[in-house]
PDB file of C-alpha atoms in Angstrom:
ATOM      1  CA  UNK K 173      -0.001   0.000  -0.002  1.00  0.00           C
ATOM      2  CA  UNK K 174       1.373   3.401  -0.973  1.00  0.00           C
ATOM      3  CA  UNK K 175       1.879   6.028   1.715  1.00  0.00           C
ATOM      4  CA  UNK K 176       1.052   9.658   0.871  1.00  0.00           C
ATOM      5  CA  UNK K 177       1.513  12.741   3.019  1.00  0.00           C
ATOM      6  CA  UNK K 178      -0.936  15.645   2.697  1.00  0.00           C
ATOM      7  CA  UNK K 179       0.472  19.031   3.785  1.00  0.00           C
ATOM      8  CA  UNK K 180      -2.139  21.684   4.473  1.00  0.00           C
ATOM      9  CA  UNK K 181      -1.510  25.393   5.023  1.00  0.00           C
ATOM     10  CA  UNK K 182      -1.184  27.074   8.414  1.00  0.00           C
ATOM     11  CA  UNK K 183      -3.954  26.193  10.896  1.00  0.00           C
ATOM     12  CA  UNK K 184      -3.221  29.474  12.680  1.00  0.00           C
ATOM     13  CA  UNK K 185      -5.159  31.141   9.842  1.00  0.00           C
ATOM     14  CA  UNK K 186      -8.466  29.242   9.826  1.00  0.00           C
ATOM     15  CA  UNK K 187     -10.371  32.027   8.021  1.00  0.00           C
ATOM     16  CA  UNK K 188      -8.549  31.137   4.824  1.00  0.00           C
ATOM     17  CA  UNK K 189     -10.337  29.499   1.881  1.00  0.00           C
ATOM     18  CA  UNK K 190      -7.215  27.505   0.947  1.00  0.00           C
ATOM     19  CA  UNK K 191      -6.876  26.060   4.448  1.00  0.00           C
ATOM     20  CA  UNK K 192     -10.582  25.194   4.624  1.00  0.00           C
ATOM     21  CA  UNK K 193     -10.361  23.534   1.213  1.00  0.00           C
ATOM     22  CA  UNK K 194      -7.459  21.465   2.534  1.00  0.00           C
ATOM     23  CA  UNK K 195      -9.717  20.110   5.264  1.00  0.00           C
ATOM     24  CA  UNK K 196     -12.460  19.198   2.790  1.00  0.00           C
ATOM     25  CA  UNK K 197     -10.197  17.561   0.198  1.00  0.00           C
ATOM     26  CA  UNK K 198      -7.974  15.730   2.668  1.00  0.00           C
ATOM     27  CA  UNK K 199     -11.104  14.176   4.195  1.00  0.00           C
ATOM     28  CA  UNK K 200     -12.101  13.039   0.694  1.00  0.00           C
ATOM     29  CA  UNK K 201      -8.616  11.638   0.036  1.00  0.00           C
ATOM     30  CA  UNK K 202      -8.945   9.462   3.133  1.00  0.00           C
ATOM     31  CA  UNK K 203     -11.609   7.538   1.190  1.00  0.00           C
ATOM     32  CA  UNK K 204      -9.055   6.466  -1.444  1.00  0.00           C
ATOM     33  CA  UNK K 205      -8.233   2.766  -1.581  1.00  0.00           C
ATOM     34  CA  UNK K 206      -4.898   2.981  -3.412  1.00  0.00           C
ATOM     35  CA  UNK K 207      -2.916   4.615  -0.596  1.00  0.00           C
ATOM     36  CA  UNK K 208      -2.847   5.475   3.088  1.00  0.00           C
ATOM     37  CA  UNK K 209      -3.008   9.216   3.806  1.00  0.00           C
ATOM     38  CA  UNK K 210      -1.195  11.069   6.570  1.00  0.00           C
ATOM     39  CA  UNK K 211      -2.421  14.625   7.249  1.00  0.00           C
ATOM     40  CA  UNK K 212      -0.159  17.443   8.436  1.00  0.00           C
ATOM     41  CA  UNK K 213      -0.635  21.201   8.931  1.00  0.00           C
ATOM     42  CA  UNK K 214       2.396  23.391   8.245  1.00  0.00           C
ATOM     43  CA  UNK K 215       2.786  25.876  11.087  1.00  0.00           C
ATOM     44  CA  UNK K 216       6.554  26.296  11.090  1.00  0.00           C
ATOM     45  CA  UNK K 217       8.680  27.155   8.078  1.00  0.00           C
ATOM     46  CA  UNK K 218      11.771  25.241   9.211  1.00  0.00           C
ATOM     47  CA  UNK K 219      12.401  21.950   7.426  1.00  0.00           C
ATOM     48  CA  UNK K 220      13.492  20.175  10.612  1.00  0.00           C
ATOM     49  CA  UNK K 221      10.004  20.622  12.094  1.00  0.00           C
ATOM     50  CA  UNK K 222       8.262  19.131   9.040  1.00  0.00           C
ATOM     51  CA  UNK K 223       7.686  15.399   8.484  1.00  0.00           C
ATOM     52  CA  UNK K 224      10.473  13.558   6.669  1.00  0.00           C
ATOM     53  CA  UNK K 225       9.109  13.381   3.105  1.00  0.00           C
ATOM     54  CA  UNK K 226      11.396  10.487   2.155  1.00  0.00           C
ATOM     55  CA  UNK K 227       9.198   8.189   4.255  1.00  0.00           C
ATOM     56  CA  UNK K 228       6.314   8.632   1.790  1.00  0.00           C
ATOM     57  CA  UNK K 229       5.760   7.571  -1.808  1.00  0.00           C
ATOM     58  CA  UNK K 230       4.434  11.049  -2.557  1.00  0.00           C
ATOM     59  CA  UNK K 231       3.631  14.311  -0.810  1.00  0.00           C
ATOM     60  CA  UNK K 232       0.524  16.319  -1.744  1.00  0.00           C
ATOM     61  CA  UNK K 233       0.812  20.041  -0.968  1.00  0.00           C
ATOM     62  CA  UNK K 234      -2.396  22.060  -0.667  1.00  0.00           C
ATOM     63  CA  UNK K 235      -0.592  24.804  -2.492  1.00  0.00           C
ATOM     64  CA  UNK K 236      -1.177  28.480  -3.148  1.00  0.00           C
ATOM     65  CA  UNK K 237       1.778  30.819  -3.343  1.00  0.00           C
ATOM     66  CA  UNK K 238       0.580  33.116  -0.535  1.00  0.00           C
ATOM     67  CA  UNK K 239      -0.938  30.601   1.907  1.00  0.00           C
ATOM     68  CA  UNK K 240       2.054  28.235   1.580  1.00  0.00           C
ATOM     69  CA  UNK K 241       4.785  30.863   1.633  1.00  0.00           C
ATOM     70  CA  UNK K 242       5.837  29.419   5.001  1.00  0.00           C
ATOM     71  CA  UNK K 243       7.281  26.323   3.296  1.00  0.00           C
ATOM     72  CA  UNK K 244      11.072  26.179   2.876  1.00  0.00           C
ATOM     73  CA  UNK K 245      11.955  25.902  -0.829  1.00  0.00           C
ATOM     74  CA  UNK K 246      14.333  22.986  -0.345  1.00  0.00           C
ATOM     75  CA  UNK K 247      11.636  20.772   1.203  1.00  0.00           C
ATOM     76  CA  UNK K 248       9.960  20.153  -2.151  1.00  0.00           C
ATOM     77  CA  UNK K 249      13.129  18.648  -3.628  1.00  0.00           C
ATOM     78  CA  UNK K 250      13.326  16.080  -0.816  1.00  0.00           C
ATOM     79  CA  UNK K 251      10.049  14.454  -1.885  1.00  0.00           C
ATOM     80  CA  UNK K 252      10.071  11.294  -3.991  1.00  0.00           C
ATOM     81  CA  UNK K 253       7.080  12.693  -5.858  1.00  0.00           C
ATOM     82  CA  UNK K 254       5.857  16.229  -5.122  1.00  0.00           C
ATOM     83  CA  UNK K 255       2.193  16.746  -6.030  1.00  0.00           C
ATOM     84  CA  UNK K 256       0.718  20.231  -6.021  1.00  0.00           C
ATOM     85  CA  UNK K 257      -2.994  20.285  -5.215  1.00  0.00           C
ATOM     86  CA  UNK K 258      -3.993  23.654  -6.682  1.00  0.00           C
ATOM     87  CA  UNK K 259      -7.410  24.540  -5.311  1.00  0.00           C
ATOM     88  CA  UNK K 260      -7.500  27.791  -7.304  1.00  0.00           C
ATOM     89  CA  UNK K 261      -7.947  25.623 -10.437  1.00  0.00           C
ATOM     90  CA  UNK K 262      -6.596  28.062 -12.993  1.00  0.00           C
ATOM     91  CA  UNK K 263      -7.232  27.445 -16.663  1.00  0.00           C
ATOM     92  CA  UNK K 264      -3.579  26.402 -17.012  1.00  0.00           C
ATOM     93  CA  UNK K 265      -2.695  25.249 -13.504  1.00  0.00           C
ATOM     94  CA  UNK K 266       0.921  24.602 -14.422  1.00  0.00           C
ATOM     95  CA  UNK K 267       1.360  28.387 -14.852  1.00  0.00           C
ATOM     96  CA  UNK K 268       0.226  29.161 -11.279  1.00  0.00           C
ATOM     97  CA  UNK K 269       2.841  31.253  -9.418  1.00  0.00           C
ATOM     98  CA  UNK K 270       5.295  29.880  -6.822  1.00  0.00           C
ATOM     99  CA  UNK K 271       6.226  31.525  -3.534  1.00  0.00           C
ATOM    100  CA  UNK K 272       9.917  31.763  -4.377  1.00  0.00           C
ATOM    101  CA  UNK K 273      11.950  32.482  -7.485  1.00  0.00           C
ATOM    102  CA  UNK K 274      10.509  33.318 -10.870  1.00  0.00           C
ATOM    103  CA  UNK K 275       9.288  29.845 -11.726  1.00  0.00           C
ATOM    104  CA  UNK K 276       5.794  28.388 -11.917  1.00  0.00           C
ATOM    105  CA  UNK K 277       4.060  25.419 -10.292  1.00  0.00           C
ATOM    106  CA  UNK K 278       4.704  23.348 -13.393  1.00  0.00           C
ATOM    107  CA  UNK K 279       8.406  23.588 -12.580  1.00  0.00           C
ATOM    108  CA  UNK K 280       8.002  23.105  -8.817  1.00  0.00           C
ATOM    109  CA  UNK K 281       5.879  19.956  -8.809  1.00  0.00           C
ATOM    110  CA  UNK K 282       6.254  16.562 -10.446  1.00  0.00           C
ATOM    111  CA  UNK K 283       2.457  16.314 -10.726  1.00  0.00           C
ATOM    112  CA  UNK K 284      -0.288  18.938 -10.498  1.00  0.00           C
ATOM    113  CA  UNK K 285      -3.790  18.023  -9.324  1.00  0.00           C
ATOM    114  CA  UNK K 286      -6.530  20.559 -10.061  1.00  0.00           C
ATOM    115  CA  UNK K 287     -10.178  20.205  -8.931  1.00  0.00           C
ATOM    116  CA  UNK K 288     -11.458  21.406 -12.282  1.00  0.00           C
ATOM    117  CA  UNK K 289     -14.104  19.166 -13.910  1.00  0.00           C
ATOM    118  CA  UNK K 290     -13.396  20.829 -17.273  1.00  0.00           C
ATOM    119  CA  UNK K 291      -9.655  20.027 -17.245  1.00  0.00           C
ATOM    120  CA  UNK K 292      -8.363  17.189 -19.419  1.00  0.00           C
ATOM    121  CA  UNK K 293      -5.846  15.000 -17.568  1.00  0.00           C
ATOM    122  CA  UNK K 294      -2.401  14.097 -18.859  1.00  0.00           C
ATOM    123  CA  UNK K 295       0.605  12.395 -17.274  1.00  0.00           C
ATOM    124  CA  UNK K 296       1.671  15.354 -15.114  1.00  0.00           C
ATOM    125  CA  UNK K 297      -1.588  17.295 -14.813  1.00  0.00           C
ATOM    126  CA  UNK K 298      -4.522  15.582 -13.183  1.00  0.00           C
ATOM    127  CA  UNK K 299      -8.032  16.996 -13.504  1.00  0.00           C
ATOM    128  CA  UNK K 300     -10.449  15.937 -10.777  1.00  0.00           C
ATOM    129  CA  UNK K 301     -14.042  16.707  -9.769  1.00  0.00           C
ATOM    130  CA  UNK K 302     -14.915  19.291  -7.149  1.00  0.00           C
ATOM    131  CA  UNK K 303     -15.824  18.136  -3.645  1.00  0.00           C
ATOM    132  CA  UNK K 304     -19.104  19.524  -2.323  1.00  0.00           C
ATOM    133  CA  UNK K 305     -19.581  18.877   1.422  1.00  0.00           C
ATOM    134  CA  UNK K 306     -22.517  16.651   2.419  1.00  0.00           C
ATOM    135  CA  UNK K 307     -25.158  18.552   4.353  1.00  0.00           C
ATOM    136  CA  UNK K 308     -28.765  17.959   5.521  1.00  0.00           C
ATOM    137  CA  UNK K 309     -31.551  19.631   3.585  1.00  0.00           C
ATOM    138  CA  UNK K 310     -32.408  22.951   5.273  1.00  0.00           C
ATOM    139  CA  UNK K 311     -33.816  24.792   2.224  1.00  0.00           C
ATOM    140  CA  UNK K 312     -36.188  27.679   2.792  1.00  0.00           C
ATOM    141  CA  UNK K 313     -38.912  29.274   0.690  1.00  0.00           C
ATOM    142  CA  UNK K 314     -39.397  32.938   1.517  1.00  0.00           C
ATOM    143  CA  UNK K 315     -41.929  35.642   0.751  1.00  0.00           C
ATOM    144  CA  UNK K 316     -40.634  38.155  -0.219  1.00  0.00           C
ATOM    145  CA  UNK K 317     -37.779  36.402  -1.991  1.00  0.00           C
ATOM    146  CA  UNK K 318     -34.321  36.284  -0.378  1.00  0.00           C
ATOM    147  CA  UNK K 319     -31.279  36.580  -2.627  1.00  0.00           C
ATOM    148  CA  UNK K 320     -27.834  36.104  -1.114  1.00  0.00           C
ATOM    149  CA  UNK K 321     -24.114  36.190  -1.800  1.00  0.00           C
ATOM    150  CA  UNK K 322     -20.905  35.839   0.193  1.00  0.00           C
ATOM    151  CA  UNK K 323     -17.147  35.758  -0.263  1.00  0.00           C
ATOM    152  CA  UNK K 324     -14.643  38.561  -0.759  1.00  0.00           C
ATOM    153  CA  UNK K 325     -15.962  41.965  -1.960  1.00  0.00           C
ATOM    154  CA  UNK K 326     -13.621  42.350  -4.920  1.00  0.00           C
ATOM    155  CA  UNK K 327     -14.154  45.091  -7.510  1.00  0.00           C
ATOM    156  CA  UNK K 328     -15.076  42.330  -9.980  1.00  0.00           C
ATOM    157  CA  UNK K 329     -18.354  41.497  -8.223  1.00  0.00           C
ATOM    158  CA  UNK K 330     -21.350  42.930 -10.078  1.00  0.00           C
ATOM    159  CA  UNK K 331     -23.418  43.602  -6.965  1.00  0.00           C
ATOM    160  CA  UNK K 332     -25.054  46.665  -8.471  1.00  0.00           C
ATOM    161  CA  UNK K 333     -26.291  44.542 -11.403  1.00  0.00           C
ATOM    162  CA  UNK K 334     -28.011  42.203  -8.932  1.00  0.00           C
ATOM    163  CA  UNK K 335     -29.831  45.112  -7.291  1.00  0.00           C
ATOM    164  CA  UNK K 336     -30.944  46.476 -10.666  1.00  0.00           C
ATOM    165  CA  UNK K 337     -32.378  43.078 -11.614  1.00  0.00           C
ATOM    166  CA  UNK K 338     -34.165  42.933  -8.269  1.00  0.00           C
ATOM    167  CA  UNK K 339     -35.627  46.385  -9.013  1.00  0.00           C
ATOM    168  CA  UNK K 340     -36.926  45.135 -12.358  1.00  0.00           C
ATOM    169  CA  UNK K 341     -38.228  41.717 -11.291  1.00  0.00           C
ATOM    170  CA  UNK K 342     -39.660  42.057  -7.770  1.00  0.00           C
ATOM    171  CA  UNK K 343     -41.900  44.561  -5.985  1.00  0.00           C
ATOM    172  CA  UNK K 344     -40.280  43.427  -2.728  1.00  0.00           C
ATOM    173  CA  UNK K 345     -37.113  41.395  -2.121  1.00  0.00           C
ATOM    174  CA  UNK K 346     -34.193  41.124   0.292  1.00  0.00           C
ATOM    175  CA  UNK K 347     -30.539  41.063  -0.796  1.00  0.00           C
ATOM    176  CA  UNK K 348     -28.313  39.489   1.859  1.00  0.00           C
ATOM    177  CA  UNK K 349     -24.550  39.977   1.659  1.00  0.00           C
ATOM    178  CA  UNK K 350     -22.047  38.445   4.057  1.00  0.00           C
ATOM    179  CA  UNK K 351     -18.411  39.359   3.578  1.00  0.00           C
ATOM    180  CA  UNK K 352     -16.218  38.256   6.486  1.00  0.00           C
ATOM    181  CA  UNK K 353     -12.500  39.134   6.542  1.00  0.00           C
ATOM    182  CA  UNK K 354     -10.018  36.349   5.865  1.00  0.00           C
ATOM    183  CA  UNK K 355      -7.238  35.664   8.360  1.00  0.00           C
ATOM    184  CA  UNK K 356      -4.779  37.803   6.375  1.00  0.00           C
ATOM    185  CA  UNK K 357      -7.125  40.780   5.965  1.00  0.00           C
ATOM    186  CA  UNK K 358      -7.702  43.933   7.979  1.00  0.00           C
ATOM    187  CA  UNK K 359     -11.272  43.761   9.249  1.00  0.00           C
ATOM    188  CA  UNK K 360     -11.446  47.534   9.750  1.00  0.00           C
ATOM    189  CA  UNK K 361     -10.581  48.249   6.133  1.00  0.00           C
ATOM    190  CA  UNK K 362     -13.111  45.688   4.929  1.00  0.00           C
ATOM    191  CA  UNK K 363     -15.853  47.216   7.076  1.00  0.00           C
ATOM    192  CA  UNK K 364     -15.172  50.662   5.647  1.00  0.00           C
ATOM    193  CA  UNK K 365     -15.196  49.296   2.085  1.00  0.00           C
ATOM    194  CA  UNK K 366     -18.418  47.369   2.640  1.00  0.00           C
ATOM    195  CA  UNK K 367     -20.123  50.358   4.278  1.00  0.00           C
ATOM    196  CA  UNK K 368     -19.415  52.343   1.139  1.00  0.00           C
ATOM    197  CA  UNK K 369     -20.584  49.511  -1.158  1.00  0.00           C
ATOM    198  CA  UNK K 370     -23.747  48.925   0.899  1.00  0.00           C
ATOM    199  CA  UNK K 371     -24.606  52.631   0.813  1.00  0.00           C
ATOM    200  CA  UNK K 372     -24.167  52.624  -2.977  1.00  0.00           C
ATOM    201  CA  UNK K 373     -26.444  49.597  -3.305  1.00  0.00           C
ATOM    202  CA  UNK K 374     -29.100  51.221  -1.139  1.00  0.00           C
ATOM    203  CA  UNK K 375     -29.019  54.313  -3.346  1.00  0.00           C
ATOM    204  CA  UNK K 376     -29.647  52.104  -6.387  1.00  0.00           C
ATOM    205  CA  UNK K 377     -32.391  50.018  -4.765  1.00  0.00           C
ATOM    206  CA  UNK K 378     -35.924  51.280  -5.199  1.00  0.00           C
ATOM    207  CA  UNK K 379     -38.481  51.139  -2.337  1.00  0.00           C
ATOM    208  CA  UNK K 380     -39.305  47.526  -1.439  1.00  0.00           C
ATOM    209  CA  UNK K 381     -35.759  46.233  -2.119  1.00  0.00           C
ATOM    210  CA  UNK K 382     -33.903  45.763   1.181  1.00  0.00           C
ATOM    211  CA  UNK K 383     -30.107  45.464   1.466  1.00  0.00           C
ATOM    212  CA  UNK K 384     -28.837  43.494   4.473  1.00  0.00           C
ATOM    213  CA  UNK K 385     -25.081  43.449   4.978  1.00  0.00           C
ATOM    214  CA  UNK K 386     -23.305  41.344   7.618  1.00  0.00           C
ATOM    215  CA  UNK K 387     -19.644  40.594   8.278  1.00  0.00           C
ATOM    216  CA  UNK K 388     -19.893  37.410  10.318  1.00  0.00           C
ATOM    217  CA  UNK K 389     -17.291  34.670  10.062  1.00  0.00           C
ATOM    218  CA  UNK K 390     -19.224  31.409   9.886  1.00  0.00           C
ATOM    219  CA  UNK K 391     -17.868  27.913  10.007  1.00  0.00           C
ATOM    220  CA  UNK K 392     -18.667  25.627   7.080  1.00  0.00           C
ATOM    221  CA  UNK K 393     -21.924  24.201   8.433  1.00  0.00           C
ATOM    222  CA  UNK K 394     -23.275  27.563   9.561  1.00  0.00           C
ATOM    223  CA  UNK K 395     -22.441  29.125   6.198  1.00  0.00           C
ATOM    224  CA  UNK K 396     -24.178  26.339   4.267  1.00  0.00           C
ATOM    225  CA  UNK K 397     -27.234  26.769   6.495  1.00  0.00           C
ATOM    226  CA  UNK K 398     -27.131  30.520   5.782  1.00  0.00           C
ATOM    227  CA  UNK K 399     -26.990  29.831   2.036  1.00  0.00           C
ATOM    228  CA  UNK K 400     -29.895  27.373   2.333  1.00  0.00           C
ATOM    229  CA  UNK K 401     -32.025  30.190   3.777  1.00  0.00           C
ATOM    230  CA  UNK K 402     -31.767  32.095   0.475  1.00  0.00           C
ATOM    231  CA  UNK K 403     -34.139  31.393  -2.403  1.00  0.00           C
ATOM    232  CA  UNK K 404     -31.271  32.160  -4.801  1.00  0.00           C
ATOM    233  CA  UNK K 405     -27.524  32.502  -4.320  1.00  0.00           C
ATOM    234  CA  UNK K 406     -25.848  34.808  -6.816  1.00  0.00           C
ATOM    235  CA  UNK K 407     -22.189  35.061  -7.809  1.00  0.00           C
ATOM    236  CA  UNK K 408     -22.039  37.711 -10.483  1.00  0.00           C
ATOM    237  CA  UNK K 409     -18.746  39.048 -11.794  1.00  0.00           C
ATOM    238  CA  UNK K 410     -17.249  40.735 -14.816  1.00  0.00           C
ATOM    239  CA  UNK K 411     -14.827  38.995 -17.178  1.00  0.00           C
ATOM    240  CA  UNK K 412     -11.826  40.896 -15.820  1.00  0.00           C
ATOM    241  CA  UNK K 413     -11.705  38.663 -12.752  1.00  0.00           C
ATOM    242  CA  UNK K 414     -11.026  35.563 -14.842  1.00  0.00           C
ATOM    243  CA  UNK K 415      -8.405  37.402 -16.891  1.00  0.00           C
ATOM    244  CA  UNK K 416      -6.477  38.644 -13.864  1.00  0.00           C
ATOM    245  CA  UNK K 417      -6.558  35.310 -11.994  1.00  0.00           C
ATOM    246  CA  UNK K 418      -5.676  33.070 -14.912  1.00  0.00           C
ATOM    247  CA  UNK K 419      -9.185  31.657 -15.070  1.00  0.00           C
ATOM    248  CA  UNK K 420      -9.235  30.471 -11.438  1.00  0.00           C
ATOM    249  CA  UNK K 421     -12.560  28.749 -10.795  1.00  0.00           C
ATOM    250  CA  UNK K 422     -15.279  30.387  -8.748  1.00  0.00           C
ATOM    251  CA  UNK K 423     -14.997  28.365  -5.525  1.00  0.00           C
ATOM    252  CA  UNK K 424     -17.757  30.033  -3.489  1.00  0.00           C
ATOM    253  CA  UNK K 425     -20.348  28.067  -5.422  1.00  0.00           C
ATOM    254  CA  UNK K 426     -19.180  24.771  -3.855  1.00  0.00           C
ATOM    255  CA  UNK K 427     -20.847  25.618  -0.552  1.00  0.00           C
ATOM    256  CA  UNK K 428     -23.865  27.080  -2.367  1.00  0.00           C
ATOM    257  CA  UNK K 429     -24.256  23.731  -4.135  1.00  0.00           C
ATOM    258  CA  UNK K 430     -24.115  22.039  -0.735  1.00  0.00           C
ATOM    259  CA  UNK K 431     -27.105  24.208   0.278  1.00  0.00           C
ATOM    260  CA  UNK K 432     -28.965  22.935  -2.845  1.00  0.00           C
ATOM    261  CA  UNK K 433     -30.729  26.187  -3.573  1.00  0.00           C
ATOM    262  CA  UNK K 434     -30.761  27.689  -7.094  1.00  0.00           C
ATOM    263  CA  UNK K 435     -27.596  29.503  -8.214  1.00  0.00           C
ATOM    264  CA  UNK K 436     -26.967  32.301 -10.669  1.00  0.00           C
ATOM    265  CA  UNK K 437     -23.548  33.172 -12.109  1.00  0.00           C
ATOM    266  CA  UNK K 438     -22.222  35.335 -14.900  1.00  0.00           C
ATOM    267  CA  UNK K 439     -21.169  33.594 -18.148  1.00  0.00           C
ATOM    268  CA  UNK K 440     -17.454  34.069 -17.411  1.00  0.00           C
ATOM    269  CA  UNK K 441     -14.310  31.959 -17.497  1.00  0.00           C
ATOM    270  CA  UNK K 442     -14.361  31.495 -13.724  1.00  0.00           C
ATOM    271  CA  UNK K 443     -17.821  29.858 -13.929  1.00  0.00           C
ATOM    272  CA  UNK K 444     -16.984  27.472 -16.790  1.00  0.00           C
ATOM    273  CA  UNK K 445     -17.642  24.461 -14.559  1.00  0.00           C
ATOM    274  CA  UNK K 446     -21.235  25.555 -13.788  1.00  0.00           C
ATOM    275  CA  UNK K 447     -22.129  27.342 -16.990  1.00  0.00           C
ATOM    276  CA  UNK K 448     -25.742  26.203 -16.932  1.00  0.00           C
ATOM    277  CA  UNK K 449     -26.301  28.525 -13.957  1.00  0.00           C
ATOM    278  CA  UNK K 450     -25.647  31.566 -16.171  1.00  0.00           C
ATOM    279  CA  UNK K 451     -29.241  32.767 -16.650  1.00  0.00           C
ATOM    280  CA  UNK K 452     -30.437  36.150 -17.849  1.00  0.00           C
ATOM    281  CA  UNK K 453     -32.784  36.909 -14.948  1.00  0.00           C
ATOM    282  CA  UNK K 454     -33.151  36.108 -11.266  1.00  0.00           C
ATOM    283  CA  UNK K 455     -36.577  34.509 -11.728  1.00  0.00           C
ATOM    284  CA  UNK K 456     -35.297  32.299 -14.547  1.00  0.00           C
ATOM    285  CA  UNK K 457     -32.359  31.190 -12.403  1.00  0.00           C
ATOM    286  CA  UNK K 458     -34.715  30.201  -9.569  1.00  0.00           C
ATOM    287  CA  UNK K 459     -36.920  28.247 -11.967  1.00  0.00           C
ATOM    288  CA  UNK K 460     -34.254  26.544 -14.093  1.00  0.00           C
ATOM    289  CA  UNK K 461     -31.180  25.788 -11.970  1.00  0.00           C
ATOM    290  CA  UNK K 462     -32.584  23.913  -8.978  1.00  0.00           C
ATOM    291  CA  UNK K 463     -32.415  20.482 -10.636  1.00  0.00           C
ATOM    292  CA  UNK K 464     -28.975  21.200 -12.128  1.00  0.00           C
ATOM    293  CA  UNK K 465     -27.597  22.213  -8.712  1.00  0.00           C
ATOM    294  CA  UNK K 466     -29.034  19.010  -7.225  1.00  0.00           C
ATOM    295  CA  UNK K 467     -27.266  16.956  -9.923  1.00  0.00           C
ATOM    296  CA  UNK K 468     -23.941  18.691  -9.174  1.00  0.00           C
ATOM    297  CA  UNK K 469     -24.420  17.941  -5.477  1.00  0.00           C
ATOM    298  CA  UNK K 470     -24.763  14.251  -6.303  1.00  0.00           C
ATOM    299  CA  UNK K 471     -21.933  14.200  -8.857  1.00  0.00           C
ATOM    300  CA  UNK K 472     -19.319  16.126  -6.854  1.00  0.00           C
ATOM    301  CA  UNK K 473     -19.317  13.904  -3.787  1.00  0.00           C
ATOM    302  CA  UNK K 474     -16.239  13.013  -1.709  1.00  0.00           C
ATOM    303  CA  UNK K 475     -16.652   9.402  -2.863  1.00  0.00           C
ATOM    304  CA  UNK K 476     -16.556  10.310  -6.562  1.00  0.00           C
ATOM    305  CA  UNK K 477     -13.495  12.508  -6.022  1.00  0.00           C
ATOM    306  CA  UNK K 478     -11.707   9.675  -4.200  1.00  0.00           C
ATOM    307  CA  UNK K 479     -12.606   7.189  -6.952  1.00  0.00           C
ATOM    308  CA  UNK K 480     -11.152   9.500  -9.617  1.00  0.00           C
ATOM    309  CA  UNK K 481      -7.937  10.023  -7.648  1.00  0.00           C
ATOM    310  CA  UNK K 482      -7.602   6.267  -7.183  1.00  0.00           C
ATOM    311  CA  UNK K 483      -7.820   5.865 -10.989  1.00  0.00           C
ATOM    312  CA  UNK K 484      -5.126   8.484 -11.546  1.00  0.00           C
ATOM    313  CA  UNK K 485      -2.804   7.069  -8.884  1.00  0.00           C
ATOM    314  CA  UNK K 486      -3.059   3.534 -10.254  1.00  0.00           C
ATOM    315  CA  UNK K 487      -2.572   4.649 -13.845  1.00  0.00           C
ATOM    316  CA  UNK K 488       0.061   7.339 -13.492  1.00  0.00           C
ATOM    317  CA  UNK K 489       1.891   7.280 -10.166  1.00  0.00           C
ATOM    318  CA  UNK K 490       4.797   4.902 -10.655  1.00  0.00           C
TER     319      UNK K 490
END
């Protein structure tokens, strides 16, 4: 039986999407039958405090150049096989940046694994399904309608477009936004930014359209429950986001799929894996995407992810 080490990012920064993804995907990897998995969280950047990688057939790094900047560069070369699990899932994952030097992840790792259902696998680049957490059904049906979004309030988010559609489609509706600071962010600066954004949205909204902004950090289960309270979860963005991030997939939708409520996205590169959720109106998204979201919930299970990784390991990991 092969032995594989999974190295996650720093547990001292739990409000980090990369770290949280490491928890979800390492749990799924424990279901694999082709190897035994050992889990480790990097909290010290000195090689002598890290597990000896030569005791494993391969080491999987939950890698992103900022979140894993704590890792000493020489450690990667000690691994028999270094596998980069790149949760960002860029269009060309091998071109993802490293945290040292001028090279890319395609030069750092022997194998790259990307949770991108649209990616075609080859010997050194493995495409795998997403993992959507399993969660009980807590879906709500509200009157007036509740529309929600969460994540990081980047300038790419088309929040004003959502409010304009609400103005056009509903006499009354509630737009819920929750943007909690990540571990590496200044909460004060985020509050000031979101106060300005919320005020702008309220100026756009006509009477009957209510804007509710919160900044609460929620653990995974609480966030999925919050998403399940919405009649529609929206993740609108302009095309510039995909251009500037190398086509990194929209990851926020994973937890929205776990909530199993309808989803609406923009027809952009970042949403290529859930393109059928790109509808032209809020009402159409509510009517047409519920069954599609349910099918994604069933397809992107931890078990299906583990089965795909088992196939790749048996075929391509010598």
